[in-house]
Short mmCIF file of C-alpha atoms and ligand atoms in Angstrom, two decimals:
data_model
loop_
_atom_site.label_atom_id
_atom_site.label_comp_id
_atom_site.label_asym_id
_atom_site.label_seq_id
_atom_site.Cartn_x
_atom_site.Cartn_y
_atom_site.Cartn_z
CA MET A 1 295.28 -195.70 -199.92
CA ALA A 2 292.25 -193.39 -199.84
CA GLU A 3 290.57 -195.20 -202.74
CA LEU A 4 291.31 -198.57 -201.15
CA LEU A 5 289.81 -197.54 -197.82
CA HIS A 6 286.85 -196.06 -199.70
CA ASN A 7 286.43 -199.40 -201.58
CA PRO A 8 287.61 -201.90 -198.94
CA ASN A 9 286.71 -205.03 -200.96
CA ASN A 10 289.84 -204.21 -203.00
CA ILE A 11 291.99 -204.44 -199.86
CA VAL A 12 290.70 -207.96 -199.25
CA LYS A 13 291.51 -208.96 -202.85
CA VAL A 14 294.98 -207.45 -202.97
CA ARG A 15 295.86 -208.94 -199.60
CA GLU A 16 294.79 -212.35 -200.84
CA GLU A 17 297.09 -211.89 -203.84
CA LEU A 18 299.97 -210.75 -201.60
CA GLY A 19 299.38 -213.75 -199.32
CA GLN A 20 299.58 -216.15 -202.29
CA VAL A 21 302.88 -214.68 -203.45
CA LEU A 22 304.52 -213.97 -200.08
CA GLY A 23 302.98 -216.58 -197.80
CA ASN A 24 302.02 -215.58 -194.28
CA GLY A 25 304.76 -213.01 -193.82
CA GLU A 26 307.61 -215.51 -193.98
CA GLN A 27 308.86 -214.14 -197.35
CA LYS A 28 310.25 -210.64 -197.62
CA LEU A 29 308.77 -208.45 -200.35
CA GLU A 30 311.23 -208.05 -203.24
CA GLU A 31 311.04 -205.91 -206.35
CA SER A 32 310.80 -209.08 -208.46
CA HIS A 33 307.43 -209.88 -206.84
CA ILE A 34 305.74 -206.91 -208.57
CA SER A 35 305.37 -208.86 -211.83
CA LYS A 36 303.49 -211.59 -209.91
CA LEU A 37 300.97 -209.14 -208.45
CA PRO A 38 298.54 -208.25 -211.28
CA PHE A 39 295.81 -206.91 -209.00
CA LEU A 40 298.25 -204.61 -207.21
CA ARG A 41 299.44 -203.32 -210.59
CA ALA A 42 295.80 -202.79 -211.65
CA ILE A 43 295.19 -200.77 -208.46
CA VAL A 44 298.14 -198.50 -209.28
CA LYS A 45 296.94 -197.97 -212.87
CA GLU A 46 293.41 -197.24 -211.71
CA THR A 47 294.72 -194.74 -209.15
CA LEU A 48 296.86 -192.96 -211.75
CA ARG A 49 293.85 -192.89 -214.13
CA LEU A 50 291.55 -191.22 -211.58
CA HIS A 51 294.11 -189.17 -209.67
CA PRO A 52 297.09 -188.30 -211.89
CA PRO A 53 299.66 -186.55 -209.63
CA ALA A 54 300.38 -184.00 -212.41
CA PRO A 55 296.82 -183.38 -213.70
CA PHE A 56 297.96 -181.10 -216.57
CA LEU A 57 301.35 -182.78 -217.09
CA VAL A 58 304.07 -180.14 -217.51
CA PRO A 59 303.27 -177.01 -219.58
CA ARG A 60 304.72 -177.15 -223.10
CA ARG A 61 304.97 -174.57 -225.90
CA ALA A 62 304.24 -175.09 -229.59
CA GLU A 63 307.42 -174.53 -231.61
CA ASN A 64 305.40 -173.87 -234.79
CA ASP A 65 301.80 -173.50 -235.95
CA VAL A 66 300.33 -176.99 -235.93
CA GLU A 67 296.91 -178.44 -236.77
CA VAL A 68 295.52 -181.07 -234.41
CA CYS A 69 292.13 -182.68 -235.22
CA GLY A 70 291.11 -179.64 -237.27
CA TYR A 71 292.15 -177.10 -234.62
CA LEU A 72 295.02 -174.72 -235.15
CA VAL A 73 297.50 -174.58 -232.28
CA PRO A 74 299.45 -171.39 -232.98
CA LYS A 75 303.20 -171.06 -232.59
CA ASN A 76 304.20 -170.22 -228.99
CA ALA A 77 300.81 -171.29 -227.53
CA GLN A 78 301.16 -172.78 -224.08
CA ILE A 79 299.89 -176.36 -224.07
CA LEU A 80 298.41 -178.03 -221.01
CA THR A 81 297.34 -181.66 -221.37
CA ASN A 82 294.37 -182.38 -219.14
CA VAL A 83 295.13 -186.00 -218.21
CA TRP A 84 292.70 -185.75 -215.30
CA ALA A 85 289.82 -185.27 -217.80
CA MET A 86 291.26 -187.90 -220.17
CA GLY A 87 291.12 -190.42 -217.34
CA ARG A 88 287.42 -189.71 -216.86
CA ASP A 89 286.38 -189.62 -220.53
CA SER A 90 283.24 -191.77 -220.82
CA SER A 91 283.93 -192.44 -224.52
CA VAL A 92 287.08 -194.30 -223.44
CA TRP A 93 286.35 -195.67 -219.96
CA LYS A 94 283.26 -197.53 -218.76
CA ILE A 95 281.78 -196.01 -215.57
CA PRO A 96 284.71 -193.58 -215.55
CA ASN A 97 284.23 -192.11 -212.08
CA GLU A 98 284.23 -195.49 -210.31
CA PHE A 99 287.40 -196.95 -208.83
CA MET A 100 287.45 -200.34 -210.60
CA PRO A 101 290.97 -201.83 -210.82
CA GLU A 102 289.53 -204.97 -212.51
CA ARG A 103 289.16 -202.93 -215.70
CA PHE A 104 292.93 -203.29 -216.18
CA LEU A 105 293.13 -207.05 -215.55
CA GLU A 106 291.97 -207.96 -219.06
CA SER A 107 293.54 -204.94 -220.74
CA GLU A 108 296.98 -204.30 -222.20
CA ILE A 109 296.75 -200.56 -221.46
CA ASP A 110 299.82 -199.34 -219.59
CA PHE A 111 301.10 -195.93 -218.50
CA LYS A 112 304.51 -196.10 -220.16
CA GLY A 113 303.69 -193.62 -222.91
CA GLN A 114 302.41 -195.97 -225.63
CA ASP A 115 298.69 -195.87 -224.77
CA PHE A 116 297.50 -192.31 -225.07
CA GLU A 117 294.36 -192.88 -222.99
CA LEU A 118 296.58 -193.29 -219.89
CA ILE A 119 299.60 -190.97 -219.77
CA PRO A 120 300.08 -189.85 -216.13
CA PHE A 121 303.87 -189.72 -216.78
CA GLY A 122 303.45 -187.93 -220.12
CA ALA A 123 304.61 -189.45 -223.40
CA GLY A 124 307.19 -188.98 -226.12
CA ARG A 125 310.64 -187.47 -225.91
CA ARG A 126 309.99 -185.58 -222.68
CA ILE A 127 308.20 -188.40 -220.84
CA CYS A 128 308.92 -188.48 -217.09
CA ALA A 129 312.59 -189.30 -216.57
CA GLY A 130 311.74 -190.95 -213.24
CA LEU A 131 309.08 -193.33 -214.60
CA SER A 132 310.99 -196.52 -213.78
CA LEU A 133 311.89 -195.33 -210.29
CA GLY A 134 308.31 -194.07 -209.74
CA PHE A 135 306.86 -197.38 -210.98
CA ARG A 136 309.02 -199.46 -208.63
CA SER A 137 308.61 -197.16 -205.62
CA ILE A 138 304.81 -196.91 -205.83
CA HIS A 139 304.29 -200.68 -206.10
CA PHE A 140 306.88 -201.51 -203.49
CA VAL A 141 305.65 -198.99 -200.91
CA LEU A 142 301.96 -199.75 -201.48
CA ALA A 143 302.49 -203.52 -201.32
CA SER A 144 304.51 -203.15 -198.10
CA LEU A 145 301.89 -200.94 -196.46
CA LEU A 146 299.09 -203.35 -197.39
CA PHE A 147 300.96 -206.51 -196.45
CA GLU A 148 302.39 -205.35 -193.13
CA TYR A 149 299.38 -203.46 -191.81
CA ASP A 150 295.64 -203.53 -191.66
CA TRP A 151 294.17 -200.05 -192.02
CA LYS A 152 291.15 -198.66 -190.18
CA LEU A 153 289.35 -195.35 -190.48
CA PRO A 154 289.26 -193.33 -187.23
CA ASN A 155 286.11 -192.31 -185.35
CA LYS A 156 284.01 -195.10 -186.91
CA VAL A 157 283.83 -193.23 -190.23
CA ASN A 158 282.04 -195.36 -192.85
CA PRO A 159 284.08 -196.00 -196.03
CA GLU A 160 281.28 -194.59 -198.18
CA ASP A 161 281.18 -191.35 -196.11
CA MET A 162 284.87 -190.55 -196.68
CA ASP A 163 285.62 -187.13 -198.11
CA MET A 164 287.26 -187.88 -201.47
CA SER A 165 287.45 -184.31 -202.77
CA GLU A 166 290.62 -183.21 -204.51
CA LYS A 167 292.61 -180.01 -204.53
CA TYR A 168 294.06 -178.84 -207.83
CA GLY A 169 297.42 -177.25 -208.33
CA ILE A 170 300.57 -178.15 -210.23
CA THR A 171 300.13 -181.42 -208.41
CA LEU A 172 296.86 -183.03 -207.41
CA HIS A 173 296.21 -184.10 -203.85
CA LYS A 174 293.39 -184.78 -201.43
CA ALA A 175 291.63 -181.63 -200.26
CA HIS A 176 291.71 -183.03 -196.71
CA PRO A 177 294.56 -185.33 -195.68
CA LEU A 178 293.70 -188.98 -195.22
CA GLN A 179 293.61 -190.09 -191.60
CA VAL A 180 294.06 -193.81 -190.96
CA ILE A 181 295.03 -196.10 -188.12
CA PRO A 182 297.65 -198.77 -188.96
CA ILE A 183 297.38 -202.14 -187.22
CA SER A 184 300.44 -204.38 -187.48
CA MET A 185 299.58 -207.74 -189.10
CA HIS A 186 302.69 -209.87 -188.78
CA ASN A 187 304.50 -208.56 -185.69
CA ASN A 188 307.82 -209.11 -187.47
CA ILE A 189 308.95 -205.51 -187.77
CA LYS A 190 312.64 -205.22 -187.03
C1 HEM B 1 304.23 -191.05 -209.48
C2 HEM B 1 305.39 -190.53 -209.80
C3 HEM B 1 305.61 -189.53 -210.92
C4 HEM B 1 304.73 -188.99 -211.81
C5 HEM B 1 303.22 -189.23 -211.94
C6 HEM B 1 305.48 -188.13 -212.68
C7 HEM B 1 304.95 -187.39 -213.73
C8 HEM B 1 305.68 -186.62 -214.61
C9 HEM B 1 305.12 -185.90 -215.72
C10 HEM B 1 303.64 -185.87 -216.09
C11 HEM B 1 306.13 -185.27 -216.36
C12 HEM B 1 305.99 -184.39 -217.62
C13 HEM B 1 305.96 -185.26 -218.87
C14 HEM B 1 305.42 -184.55 -220.09
O1 HEM B 1 305.23 -183.33 -220.06
O2 HEM B 1 305.17 -185.23 -221.09
C15 HEM B 1 307.35 -185.58 -215.66
C16 HEM B 1 308.60 -185.14 -216.01
C17 HEM B 1 309.73 -185.42 -215.31
N1 HEM B 1 309.84 -186.23 -214.20
FE1 HEM B 1 308.34 -187.23 -213.30
N2 HEM B 1 306.80 -188.16 -212.30
C18 HEM B 1 306.92 -189.02 -211.25
C19 HEM B 1 308.08 -189.37 -210.59
C20 HEM B 1 309.33 -188.89 -210.91
C21 HEM B 1 310.55 -189.26 -210.23
C22 HEM B 1 310.62 -190.28 -209.08
C23 HEM B 1 311.55 -188.56 -210.83
C24 HEM B 1 313.02 -188.54 -210.55
C25 HEM B 1 313.62 -189.29 -209.70
C26 HEM B 1 310.97 -187.77 -211.89
C27 HEM B 1 311.67 -186.94 -212.73
C28 HEM B 1 311.15 -186.25 -213.80
C29 HEM B 1 311.94 -185.41 -214.72
C30 HEM B 1 313.43 -185.16 -214.64
C31 HEM B 1 311.04 -184.90 -215.66
C32 HEM B 1 311.37 -183.96 -216.84
C33 HEM B 1 311.62 -184.80 -218.08
C34 HEM B 1 311.91 -183.93 -219.30
O3 HEM B 1 311.35 -182.84 -219.44
O4 HEM B 1 312.69 -184.38 -220.16
N3 HEM B 1 309.62 -187.99 -211.90
N4 HEM B 1 307.05 -186.41 -214.58
#
């Protein structure tokens, strides 16, 4: 939501897409709609690229000495995977620090553990067990918030002046919580 309010042209685009699939609020959002919302899916991928909720995944330990790209990782070394940095690697991503969901429209890259440039849920045998639930929940909640409400920044803050700094920890979050004003769009809340 913070990136969308910071780049409001994306809200216009995703709302257009939602309008095409759901009409003017007469259709209820269903899980099956997610596959018909490519721009929404691109927004979620772009958000997980720039702001992975677990920026170092989950710490792992090497069972044996192993060589990776010429480096020795000794037995019992603790391994942290910096997916935050991987998402901003300029040898992989064009203009890596910009929020540009379009980059995923023409790309097959997904976060389900097959494309190692984007692994916010990890990869391999110990990939996130809640990936499917997380995938559905994020798209469903985000689409509902965007379709049912318009969102305004309080105190006439300009989108470009928003504080986008992050706070590191086991999980990554905004350093200062996002403050927004919801405005109901369809007046059909029951
Ligand atoms: C945006 C949502 C989520 C993200 C980004 C996320 C991310 C992750 C990551 C990075 C790992 C470690 C994978 C690795 O080290 O390779 C993990 C593990 C795990 N996650 Fe999630 N997760 C999310 C949602 C969920 C949900 C909704 C559940 C359960 C309902 C869940 C359950 C688990 C479990 C049980 C593990 C441990 C898997 C194992 O070690 O075998 N996660 N998650």
